[in-house]
PDB file of C-alpha atoms in Angstrom:
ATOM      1  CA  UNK A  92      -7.111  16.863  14.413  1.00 79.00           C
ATOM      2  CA  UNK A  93      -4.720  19.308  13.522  1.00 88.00           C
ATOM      3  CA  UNK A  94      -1.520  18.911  10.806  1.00 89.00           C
ATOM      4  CA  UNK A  95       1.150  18.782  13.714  1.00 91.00           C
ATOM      5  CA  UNK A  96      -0.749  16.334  16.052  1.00 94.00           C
ATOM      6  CA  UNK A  97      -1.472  14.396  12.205  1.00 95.00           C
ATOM      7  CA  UNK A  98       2.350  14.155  11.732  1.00 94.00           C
ATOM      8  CA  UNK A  99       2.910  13.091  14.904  1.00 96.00           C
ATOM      9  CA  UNK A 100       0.920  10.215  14.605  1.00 96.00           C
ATOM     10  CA  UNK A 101       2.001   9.487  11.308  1.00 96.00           C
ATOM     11  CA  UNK A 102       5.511   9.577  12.598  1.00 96.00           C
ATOM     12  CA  UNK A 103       4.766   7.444  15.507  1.00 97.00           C
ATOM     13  CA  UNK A 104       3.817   4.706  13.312  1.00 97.00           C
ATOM     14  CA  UNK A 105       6.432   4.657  10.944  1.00 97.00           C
ATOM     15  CA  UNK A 106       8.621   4.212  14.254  1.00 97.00           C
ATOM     16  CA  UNK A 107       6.560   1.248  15.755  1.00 97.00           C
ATOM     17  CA  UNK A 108       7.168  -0.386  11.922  1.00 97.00           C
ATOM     18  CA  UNK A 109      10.696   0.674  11.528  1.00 96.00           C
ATOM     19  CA  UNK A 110      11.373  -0.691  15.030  1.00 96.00           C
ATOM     20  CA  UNK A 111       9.858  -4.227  14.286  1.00 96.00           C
ATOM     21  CA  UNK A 112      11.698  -4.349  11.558  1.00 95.00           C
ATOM     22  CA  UNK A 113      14.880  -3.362  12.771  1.00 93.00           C
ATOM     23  CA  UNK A 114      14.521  -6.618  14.607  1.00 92.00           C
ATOM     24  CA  UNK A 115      12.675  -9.089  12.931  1.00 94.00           C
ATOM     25  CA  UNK A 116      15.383 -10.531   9.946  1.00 92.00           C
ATOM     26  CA  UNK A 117      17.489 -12.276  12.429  1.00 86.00           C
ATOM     27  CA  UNK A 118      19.899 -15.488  11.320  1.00 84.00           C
ATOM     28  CA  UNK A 119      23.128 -16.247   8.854  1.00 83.00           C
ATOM     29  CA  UNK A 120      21.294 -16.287   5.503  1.00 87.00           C
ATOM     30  CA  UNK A 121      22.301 -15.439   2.283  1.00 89.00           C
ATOM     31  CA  UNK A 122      19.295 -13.228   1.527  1.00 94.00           C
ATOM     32  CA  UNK A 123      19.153 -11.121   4.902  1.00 94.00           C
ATOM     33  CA  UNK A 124      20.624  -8.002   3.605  1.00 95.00           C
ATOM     34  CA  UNK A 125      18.821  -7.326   0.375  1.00 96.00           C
ATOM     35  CA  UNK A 126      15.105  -8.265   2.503  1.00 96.00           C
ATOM     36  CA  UNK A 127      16.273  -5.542   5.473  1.00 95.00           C
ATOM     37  CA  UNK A 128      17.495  -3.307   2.390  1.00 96.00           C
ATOM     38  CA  UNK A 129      13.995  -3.357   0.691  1.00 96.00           C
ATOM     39  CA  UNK A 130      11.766  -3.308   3.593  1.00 95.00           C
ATOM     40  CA  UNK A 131      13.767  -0.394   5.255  1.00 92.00           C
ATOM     41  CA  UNK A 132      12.178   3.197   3.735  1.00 82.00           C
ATOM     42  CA  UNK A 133       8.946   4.278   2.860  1.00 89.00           C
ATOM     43  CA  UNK A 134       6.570   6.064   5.053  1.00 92.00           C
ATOM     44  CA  UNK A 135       4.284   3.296   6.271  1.00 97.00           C
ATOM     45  CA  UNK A 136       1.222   4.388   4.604  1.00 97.00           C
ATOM     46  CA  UNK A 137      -0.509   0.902   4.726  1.00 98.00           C
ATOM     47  CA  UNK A 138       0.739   0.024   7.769  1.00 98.00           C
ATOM     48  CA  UNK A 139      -0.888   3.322   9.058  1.00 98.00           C
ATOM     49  CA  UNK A 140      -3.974   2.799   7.582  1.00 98.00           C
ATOM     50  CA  UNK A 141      -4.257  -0.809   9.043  1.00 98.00           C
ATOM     51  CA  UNK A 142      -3.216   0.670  12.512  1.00 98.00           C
ATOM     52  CA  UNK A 143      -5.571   3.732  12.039  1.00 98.00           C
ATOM     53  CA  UNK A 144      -8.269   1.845  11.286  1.00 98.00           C
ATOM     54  CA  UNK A 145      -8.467  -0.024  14.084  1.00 98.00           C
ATOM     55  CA  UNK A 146      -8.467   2.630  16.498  1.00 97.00           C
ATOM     56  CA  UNK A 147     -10.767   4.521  14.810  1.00 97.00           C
ATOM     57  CA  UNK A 148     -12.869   1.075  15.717  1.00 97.00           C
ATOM     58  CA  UNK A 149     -11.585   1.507  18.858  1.00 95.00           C
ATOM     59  CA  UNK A 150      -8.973  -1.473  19.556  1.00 95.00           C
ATOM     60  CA  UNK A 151      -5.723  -0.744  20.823  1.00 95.00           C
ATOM     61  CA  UNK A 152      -2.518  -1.810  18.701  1.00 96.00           C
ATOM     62  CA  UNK A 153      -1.260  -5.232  19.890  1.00 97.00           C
ATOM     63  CA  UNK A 154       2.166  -6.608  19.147  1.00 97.00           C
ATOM     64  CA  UNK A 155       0.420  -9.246  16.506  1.00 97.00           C
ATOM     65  CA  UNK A 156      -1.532  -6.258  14.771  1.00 98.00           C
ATOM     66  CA  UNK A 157       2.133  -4.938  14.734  1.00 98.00           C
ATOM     67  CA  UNK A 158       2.969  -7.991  13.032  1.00 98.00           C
ATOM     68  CA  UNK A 159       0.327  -8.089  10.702  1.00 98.00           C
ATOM     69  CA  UNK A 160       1.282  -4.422   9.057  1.00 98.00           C
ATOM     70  CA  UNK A 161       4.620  -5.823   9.149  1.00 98.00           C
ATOM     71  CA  UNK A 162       2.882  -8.485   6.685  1.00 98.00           C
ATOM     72  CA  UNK A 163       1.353  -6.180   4.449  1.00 98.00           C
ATOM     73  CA  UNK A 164       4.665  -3.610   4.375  1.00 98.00           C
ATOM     74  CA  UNK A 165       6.451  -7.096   2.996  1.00 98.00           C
ATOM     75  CA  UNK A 166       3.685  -7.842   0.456  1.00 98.00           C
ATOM     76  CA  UNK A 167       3.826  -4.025  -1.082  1.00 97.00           C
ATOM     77  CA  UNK A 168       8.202  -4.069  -0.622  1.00 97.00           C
ATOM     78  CA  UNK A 169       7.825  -7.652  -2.702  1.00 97.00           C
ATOM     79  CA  UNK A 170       5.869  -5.604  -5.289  1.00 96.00           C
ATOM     80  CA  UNK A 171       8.174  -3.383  -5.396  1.00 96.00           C
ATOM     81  CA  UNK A 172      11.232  -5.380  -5.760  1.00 96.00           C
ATOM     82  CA  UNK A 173       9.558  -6.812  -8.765  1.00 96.00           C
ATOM     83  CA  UNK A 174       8.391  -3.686 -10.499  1.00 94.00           C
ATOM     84  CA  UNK A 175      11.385  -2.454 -10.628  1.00 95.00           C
ATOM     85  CA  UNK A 176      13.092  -5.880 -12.317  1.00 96.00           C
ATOM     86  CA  UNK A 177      14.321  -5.230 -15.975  1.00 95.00           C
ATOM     87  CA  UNK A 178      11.545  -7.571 -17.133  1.00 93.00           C
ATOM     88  CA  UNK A 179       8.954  -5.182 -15.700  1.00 92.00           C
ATOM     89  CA  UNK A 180       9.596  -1.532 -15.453  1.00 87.00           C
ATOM     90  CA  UNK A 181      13.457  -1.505 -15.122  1.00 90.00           C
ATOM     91  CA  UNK A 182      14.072   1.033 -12.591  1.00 90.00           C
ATOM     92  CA  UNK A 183      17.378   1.795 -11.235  1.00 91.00           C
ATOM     93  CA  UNK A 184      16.336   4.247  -8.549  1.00 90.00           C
ATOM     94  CA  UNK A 185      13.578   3.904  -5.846  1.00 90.00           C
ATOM     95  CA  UNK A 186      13.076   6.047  -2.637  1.00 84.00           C
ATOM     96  CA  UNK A 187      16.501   7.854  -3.339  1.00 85.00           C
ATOM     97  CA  UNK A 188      19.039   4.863  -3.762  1.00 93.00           C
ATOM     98  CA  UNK A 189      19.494   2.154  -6.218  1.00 95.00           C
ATOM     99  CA  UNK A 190      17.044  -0.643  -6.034  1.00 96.00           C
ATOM    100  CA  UNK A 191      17.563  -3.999  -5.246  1.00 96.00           C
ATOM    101  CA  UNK A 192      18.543  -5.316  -8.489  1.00 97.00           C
ATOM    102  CA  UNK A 193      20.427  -2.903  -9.158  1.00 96.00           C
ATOM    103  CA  UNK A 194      22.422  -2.894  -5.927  1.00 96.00           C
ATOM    104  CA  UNK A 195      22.456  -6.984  -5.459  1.00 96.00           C
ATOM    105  CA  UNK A 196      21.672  -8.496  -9.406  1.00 96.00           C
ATOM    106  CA  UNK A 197      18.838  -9.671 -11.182  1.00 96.00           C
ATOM    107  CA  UNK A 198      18.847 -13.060  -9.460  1.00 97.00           C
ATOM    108  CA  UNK A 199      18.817 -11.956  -6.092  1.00 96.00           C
ATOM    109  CA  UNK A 200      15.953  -9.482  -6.649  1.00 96.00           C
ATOM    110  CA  UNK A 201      13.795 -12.012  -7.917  1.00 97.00           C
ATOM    111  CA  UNK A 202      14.752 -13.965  -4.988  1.00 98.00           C
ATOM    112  CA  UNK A 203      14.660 -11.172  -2.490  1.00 97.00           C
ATOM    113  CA  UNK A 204      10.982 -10.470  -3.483  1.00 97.00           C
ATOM    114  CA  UNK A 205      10.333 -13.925  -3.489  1.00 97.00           C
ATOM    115  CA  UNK A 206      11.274 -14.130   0.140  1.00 97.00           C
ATOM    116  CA  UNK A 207       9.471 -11.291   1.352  1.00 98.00           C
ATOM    117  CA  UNK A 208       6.511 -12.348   0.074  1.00 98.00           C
ATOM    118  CA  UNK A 209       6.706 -15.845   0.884  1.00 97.00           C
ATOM    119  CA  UNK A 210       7.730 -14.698   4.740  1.00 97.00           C
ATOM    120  CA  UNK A 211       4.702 -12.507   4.916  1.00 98.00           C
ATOM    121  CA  UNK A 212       2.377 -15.640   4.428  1.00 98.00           C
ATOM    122  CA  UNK A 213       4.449 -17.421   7.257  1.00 97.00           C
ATOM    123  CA  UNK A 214       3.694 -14.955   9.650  1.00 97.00           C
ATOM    124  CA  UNK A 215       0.181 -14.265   8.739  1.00 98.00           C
ATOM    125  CA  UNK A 216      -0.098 -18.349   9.219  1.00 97.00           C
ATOM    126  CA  UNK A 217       1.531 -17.975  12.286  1.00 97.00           C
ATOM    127  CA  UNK A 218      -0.806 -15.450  13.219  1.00 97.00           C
ATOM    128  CA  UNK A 219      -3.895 -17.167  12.381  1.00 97.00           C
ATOM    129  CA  UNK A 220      -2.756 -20.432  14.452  1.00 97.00           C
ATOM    130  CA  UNK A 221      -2.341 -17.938  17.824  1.00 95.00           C
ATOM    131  CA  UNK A 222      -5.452 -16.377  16.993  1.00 95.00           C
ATOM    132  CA  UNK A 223      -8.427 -17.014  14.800  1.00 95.00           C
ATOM    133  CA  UNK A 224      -9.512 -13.497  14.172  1.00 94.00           C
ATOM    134  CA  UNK A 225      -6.367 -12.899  11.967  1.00 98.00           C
ATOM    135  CA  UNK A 226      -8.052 -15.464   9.642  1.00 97.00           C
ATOM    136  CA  UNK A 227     -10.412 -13.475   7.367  1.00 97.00           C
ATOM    137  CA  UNK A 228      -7.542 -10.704   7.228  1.00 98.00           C
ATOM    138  CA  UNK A 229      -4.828 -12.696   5.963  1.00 98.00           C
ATOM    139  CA  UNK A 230      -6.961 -14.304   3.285  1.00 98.00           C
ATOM    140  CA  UNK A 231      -8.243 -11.028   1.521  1.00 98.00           C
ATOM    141  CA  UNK A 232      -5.157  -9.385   1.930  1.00 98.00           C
ATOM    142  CA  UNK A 233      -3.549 -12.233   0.247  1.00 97.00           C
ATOM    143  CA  UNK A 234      -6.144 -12.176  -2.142  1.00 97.00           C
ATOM    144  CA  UNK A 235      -5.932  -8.515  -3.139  1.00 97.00           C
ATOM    145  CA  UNK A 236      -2.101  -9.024  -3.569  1.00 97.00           C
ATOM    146  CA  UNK A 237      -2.818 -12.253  -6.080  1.00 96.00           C
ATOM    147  CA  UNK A 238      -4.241 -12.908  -9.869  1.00 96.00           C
ATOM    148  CA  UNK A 239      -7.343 -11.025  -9.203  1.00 94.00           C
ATOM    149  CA  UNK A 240      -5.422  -8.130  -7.558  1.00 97.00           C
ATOM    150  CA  UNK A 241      -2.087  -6.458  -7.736  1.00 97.00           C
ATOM    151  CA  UNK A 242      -0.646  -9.120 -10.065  1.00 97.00           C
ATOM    152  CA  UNK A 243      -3.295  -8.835 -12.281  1.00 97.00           C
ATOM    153  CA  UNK A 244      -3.060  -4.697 -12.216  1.00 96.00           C
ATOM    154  CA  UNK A 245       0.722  -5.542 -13.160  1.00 95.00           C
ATOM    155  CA  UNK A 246      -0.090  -7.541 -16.164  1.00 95.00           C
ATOM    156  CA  UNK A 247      -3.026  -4.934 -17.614  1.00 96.00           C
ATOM    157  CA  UNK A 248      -0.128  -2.733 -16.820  1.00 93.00           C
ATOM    158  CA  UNK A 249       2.514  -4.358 -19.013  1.00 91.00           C
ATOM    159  CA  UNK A 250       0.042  -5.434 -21.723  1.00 92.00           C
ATOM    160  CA  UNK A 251      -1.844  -2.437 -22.209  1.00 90.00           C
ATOM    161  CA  UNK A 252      -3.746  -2.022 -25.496  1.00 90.00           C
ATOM    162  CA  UNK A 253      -2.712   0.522 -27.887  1.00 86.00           C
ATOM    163  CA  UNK A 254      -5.500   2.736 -27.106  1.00 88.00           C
ATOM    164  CA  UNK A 255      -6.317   2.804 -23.358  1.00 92.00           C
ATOM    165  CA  UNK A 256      -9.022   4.799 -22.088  1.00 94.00           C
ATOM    166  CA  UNK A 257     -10.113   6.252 -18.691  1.00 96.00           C
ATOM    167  CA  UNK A 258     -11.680   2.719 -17.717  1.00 96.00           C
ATOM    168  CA  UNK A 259      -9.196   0.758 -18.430  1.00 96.00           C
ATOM    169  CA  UNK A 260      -6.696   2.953 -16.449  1.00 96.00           C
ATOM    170  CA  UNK A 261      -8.902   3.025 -13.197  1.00 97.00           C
ATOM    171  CA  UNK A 262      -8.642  -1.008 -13.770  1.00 97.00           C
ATOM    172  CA  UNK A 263      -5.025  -0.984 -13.046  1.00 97.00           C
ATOM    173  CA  UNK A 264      -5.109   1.652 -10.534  1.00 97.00           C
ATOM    174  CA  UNK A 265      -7.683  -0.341  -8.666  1.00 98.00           C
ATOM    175  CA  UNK A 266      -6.215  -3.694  -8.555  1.00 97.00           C
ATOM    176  CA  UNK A 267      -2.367  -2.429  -8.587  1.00 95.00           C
ATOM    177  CA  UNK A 268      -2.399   0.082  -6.365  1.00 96.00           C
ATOM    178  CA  UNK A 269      -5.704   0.345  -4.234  1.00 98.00           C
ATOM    179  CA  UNK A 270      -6.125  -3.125  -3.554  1.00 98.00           C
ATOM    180  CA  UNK A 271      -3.327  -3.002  -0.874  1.00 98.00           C
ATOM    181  CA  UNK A 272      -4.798  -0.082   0.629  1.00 98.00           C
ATOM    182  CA  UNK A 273      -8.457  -2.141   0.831  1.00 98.00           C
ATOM    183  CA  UNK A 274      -6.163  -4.684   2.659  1.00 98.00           C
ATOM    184  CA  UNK A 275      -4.733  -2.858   4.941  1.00 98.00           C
ATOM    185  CA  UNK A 276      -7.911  -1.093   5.536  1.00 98.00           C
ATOM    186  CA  UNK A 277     -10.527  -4.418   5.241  1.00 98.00           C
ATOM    187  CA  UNK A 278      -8.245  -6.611   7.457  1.00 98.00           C
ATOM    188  CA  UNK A 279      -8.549  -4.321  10.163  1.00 98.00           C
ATOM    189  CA  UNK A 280     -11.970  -4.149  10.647  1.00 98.00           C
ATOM    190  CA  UNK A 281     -12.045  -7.652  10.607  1.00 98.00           C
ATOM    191  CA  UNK A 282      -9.772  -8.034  12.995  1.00 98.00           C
ATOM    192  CA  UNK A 283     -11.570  -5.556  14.749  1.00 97.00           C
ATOM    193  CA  UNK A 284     -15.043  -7.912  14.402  1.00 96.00           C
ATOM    194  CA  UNK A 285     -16.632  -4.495  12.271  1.00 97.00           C
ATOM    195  CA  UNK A 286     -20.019  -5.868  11.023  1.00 96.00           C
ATOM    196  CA  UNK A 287     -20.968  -5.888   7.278  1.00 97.00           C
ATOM    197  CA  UNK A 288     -21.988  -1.868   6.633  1.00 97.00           C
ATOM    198  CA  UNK A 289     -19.018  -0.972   8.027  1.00 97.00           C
ATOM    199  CA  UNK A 290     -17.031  -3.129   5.864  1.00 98.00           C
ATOM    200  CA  UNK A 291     -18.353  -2.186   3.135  1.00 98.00           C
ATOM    201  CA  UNK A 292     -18.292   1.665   3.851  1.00 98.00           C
ATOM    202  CA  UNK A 293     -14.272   1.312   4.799  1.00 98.00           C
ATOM    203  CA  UNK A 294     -13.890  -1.082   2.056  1.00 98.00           C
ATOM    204  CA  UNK A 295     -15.065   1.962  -0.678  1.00 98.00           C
ATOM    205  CA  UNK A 296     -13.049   4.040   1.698  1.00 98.00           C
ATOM    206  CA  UNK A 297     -10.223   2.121   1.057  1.00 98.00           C
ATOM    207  CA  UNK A 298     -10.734   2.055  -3.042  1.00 98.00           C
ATOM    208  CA  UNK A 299     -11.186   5.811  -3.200  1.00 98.00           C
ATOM    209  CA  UNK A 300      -8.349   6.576  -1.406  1.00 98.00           C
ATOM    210  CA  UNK A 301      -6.104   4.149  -3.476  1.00 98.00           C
ATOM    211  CA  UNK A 302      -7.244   5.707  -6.720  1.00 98.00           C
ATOM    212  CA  UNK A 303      -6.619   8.786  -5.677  1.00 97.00           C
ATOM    213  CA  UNK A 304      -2.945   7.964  -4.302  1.00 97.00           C
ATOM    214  CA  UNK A 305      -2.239   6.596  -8.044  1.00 96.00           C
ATOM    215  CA  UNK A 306      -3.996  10.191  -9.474  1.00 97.00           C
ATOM    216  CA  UNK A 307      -1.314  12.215  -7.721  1.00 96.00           C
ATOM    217  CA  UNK A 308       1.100  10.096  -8.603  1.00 93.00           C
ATOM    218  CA  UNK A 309       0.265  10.198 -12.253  1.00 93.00           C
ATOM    219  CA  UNK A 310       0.177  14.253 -11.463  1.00 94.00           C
ATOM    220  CA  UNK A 311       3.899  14.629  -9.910  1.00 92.00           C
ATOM    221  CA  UNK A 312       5.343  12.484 -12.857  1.00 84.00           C
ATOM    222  CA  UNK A 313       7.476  15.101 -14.648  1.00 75.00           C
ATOM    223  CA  UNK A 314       8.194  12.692 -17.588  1.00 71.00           C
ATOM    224  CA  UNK A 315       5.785   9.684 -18.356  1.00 72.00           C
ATOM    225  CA  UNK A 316       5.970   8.765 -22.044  1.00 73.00           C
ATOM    226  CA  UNK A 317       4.239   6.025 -23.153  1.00 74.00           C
ATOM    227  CA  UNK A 318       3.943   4.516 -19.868  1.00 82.00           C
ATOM    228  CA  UNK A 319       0.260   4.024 -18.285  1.00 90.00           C
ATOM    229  CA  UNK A 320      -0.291   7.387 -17.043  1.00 91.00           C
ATOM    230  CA  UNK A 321      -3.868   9.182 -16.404  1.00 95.00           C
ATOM    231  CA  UNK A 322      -2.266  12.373 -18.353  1.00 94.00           C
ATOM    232  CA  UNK A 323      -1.749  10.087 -21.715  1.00 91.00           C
ATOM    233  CA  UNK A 324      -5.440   9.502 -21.492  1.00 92.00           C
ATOM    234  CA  UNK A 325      -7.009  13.007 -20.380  1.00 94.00           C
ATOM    235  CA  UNK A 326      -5.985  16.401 -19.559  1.00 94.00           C
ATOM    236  CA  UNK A 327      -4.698  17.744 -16.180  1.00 94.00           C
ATOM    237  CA  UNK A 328      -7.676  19.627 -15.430  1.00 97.00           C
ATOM    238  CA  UNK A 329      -9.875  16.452 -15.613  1.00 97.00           C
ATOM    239  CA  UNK A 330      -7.641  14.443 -13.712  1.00 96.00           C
ATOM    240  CA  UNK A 331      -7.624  16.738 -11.257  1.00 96.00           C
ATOM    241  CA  UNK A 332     -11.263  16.644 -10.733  1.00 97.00           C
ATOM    242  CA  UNK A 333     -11.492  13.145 -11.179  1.00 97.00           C
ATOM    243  CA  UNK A 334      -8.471  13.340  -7.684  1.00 97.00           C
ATOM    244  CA  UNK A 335     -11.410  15.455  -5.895  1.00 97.00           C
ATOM    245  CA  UNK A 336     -14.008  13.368  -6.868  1.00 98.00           C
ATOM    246  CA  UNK A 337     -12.291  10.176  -5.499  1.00 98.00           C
ATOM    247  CA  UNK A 338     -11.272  12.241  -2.661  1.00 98.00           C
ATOM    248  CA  UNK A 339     -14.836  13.506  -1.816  1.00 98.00           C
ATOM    249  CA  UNK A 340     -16.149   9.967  -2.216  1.00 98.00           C
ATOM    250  CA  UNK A 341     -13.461   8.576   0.063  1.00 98.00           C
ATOM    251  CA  UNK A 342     -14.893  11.399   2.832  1.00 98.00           C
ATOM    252  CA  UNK A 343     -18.777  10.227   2.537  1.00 98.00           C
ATOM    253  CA  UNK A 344     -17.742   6.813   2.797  1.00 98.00           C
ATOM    254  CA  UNK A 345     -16.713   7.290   6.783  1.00 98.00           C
ATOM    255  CA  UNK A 346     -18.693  10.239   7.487  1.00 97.00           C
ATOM    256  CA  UNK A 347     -21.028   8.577   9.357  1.00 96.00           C
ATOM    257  CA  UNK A 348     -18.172   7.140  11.769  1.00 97.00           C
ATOM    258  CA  UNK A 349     -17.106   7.810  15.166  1.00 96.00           C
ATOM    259  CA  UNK A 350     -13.505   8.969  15.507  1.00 95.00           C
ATOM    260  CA  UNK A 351     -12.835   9.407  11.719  1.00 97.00           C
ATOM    261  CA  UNK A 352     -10.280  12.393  12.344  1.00 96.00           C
ATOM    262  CA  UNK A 353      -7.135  10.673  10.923  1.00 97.00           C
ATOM    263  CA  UNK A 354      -8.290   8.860   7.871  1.00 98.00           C
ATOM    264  CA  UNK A 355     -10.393  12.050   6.636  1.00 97.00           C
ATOM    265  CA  UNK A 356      -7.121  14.123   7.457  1.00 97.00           C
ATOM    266  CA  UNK A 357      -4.630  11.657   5.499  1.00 97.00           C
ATOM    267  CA  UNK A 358      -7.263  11.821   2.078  1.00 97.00           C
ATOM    268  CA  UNK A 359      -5.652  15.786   2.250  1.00 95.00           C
ATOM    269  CA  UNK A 360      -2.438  14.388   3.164  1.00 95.00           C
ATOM    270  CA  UNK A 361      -1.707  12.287   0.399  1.00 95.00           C
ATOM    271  CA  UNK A 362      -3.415  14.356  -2.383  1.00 91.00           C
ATOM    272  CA  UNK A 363      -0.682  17.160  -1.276  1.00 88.00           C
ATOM    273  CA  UNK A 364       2.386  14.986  -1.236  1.00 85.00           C
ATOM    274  CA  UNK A 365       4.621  16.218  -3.579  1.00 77.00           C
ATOM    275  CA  UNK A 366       6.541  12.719  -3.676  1.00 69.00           C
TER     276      UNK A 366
END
């Protein structure tokens, strides 16, 4: 796979998830416009690595596994929403415009991510009821999003210790930012009925990958005080190898698949993202 076919197909499925979206919020309630507002930007990274993965296992996108990323794009807009909240990291700027609370209130940004993240269990109930497979997805991707996961990566987060090593960042990094991506990545093989190996292969896939997205992240920050930050801990040159190291683990974990080309191409992709 080359960078232009790569971007195509990255492209193609922020579309399919922009296009759901565009009609999914339907109705006269009060909350409609803040939930399309925070659900409509971002580049679909999860969603593509839940639709990725599943063709890579070779089963074609249905319009419930469209669904289902539309579940997990909620869960990560929800966390989000609440990051951002005064009470958390008080952000008045996300993706380019003002973010929720700051554009609708406090109240209704607590509420908005409240919504989102109580619609994306609805539909992943609905989707379980039409079809059983969707079962064993929906409960470890709402696990990684709960007290052992993301929420708990948000509290280490806000409650870090006064001195915080390299463990103790990876801890956060795991649970607030990687767990997603092992959801995304996890629920599609078992949708796809993957058997245990494989799992556990795209499952340390997954975790590598997620670390690494945070490294970079830590990496573009121009200004990061005293906020958790890999470059408060160690110096640029051994972050960056600790990036290549996740990155080179993230490659042996699917080396031995069939039809890998996209997921090895977008551990490049996001380490070179310069947002």
């Amino acid at each position: 796979m080359n960078k232009d076919l790569f971007i195509l197909r990255l492209d193609e499925n922020k579309m399919i998830c922009d296009r759901a979206f565009a009609s999914y919020f339907k109705g006269d309630f009060k909350l409609i416009e803040p939930m399309v507002y925070a659900t409509d930007s971002g580049k679909r990274i999860r969603a593509t690595l839940y639709f990725e993965t599943l063709r890579m296992l070779d089963k074609d996108i249905s319009e419930d596994d469209i669904l289902f990323a539309l579940a997990i794009e909620m869960i990560h807009a929800y966390s989000l929403v609440h990051d951002d909240l005064p009470a958390m990291d008080n952000d008045q700027m996300r993706r380019g415009k003002p973010t929720v609370h700051a554009k609708y209130g406090e109240d209704i940004g607590i509420l908005t991510g409240d919504a989102l993240l109580n619609e994306a269990a609805r539909l992943l109930f609905a989707l379980s009821l039409r079809n059983s497979k969707y079962l064993k997805a929906s409960e470890y991707l709402f696990r990684a999003a709960g007290h052992e996961g993301m929420i708990d990566g948000q509290v280490l987060d806000l409650n870090q210790p006064k001195v915080v090593d390299l463990s103790y960042v990876f801890d956060v990094y795991s649970k607030k930012t990687a767990a997603l991506f092992r959801a995304a990545v996890v629920g599609a093989a078992f949708v796809a009925g993957a058997g245990e190996d494989t799992l556990k292969a795209l499952e340390d896939f997954a975790e590598n990958l997620g670390l690494a997205f945070q490294i970079q992240d830590d990496l573009l920050e121009e200004s990061y005080g005293d906020e958790l930050n890999i470059l408060n801990v160690t110096n640029r040159p051994t972050a960056m190898n600790l990036l290549d190291k996740c990155n080179d683990d993230a490659r042996k974990n699917i080396s031995a698949m069939a039809d890998n080309d996209f997921l090895l191409y977008i551990i490049d992709y996001l380490t070179n993202r310069k947002q």
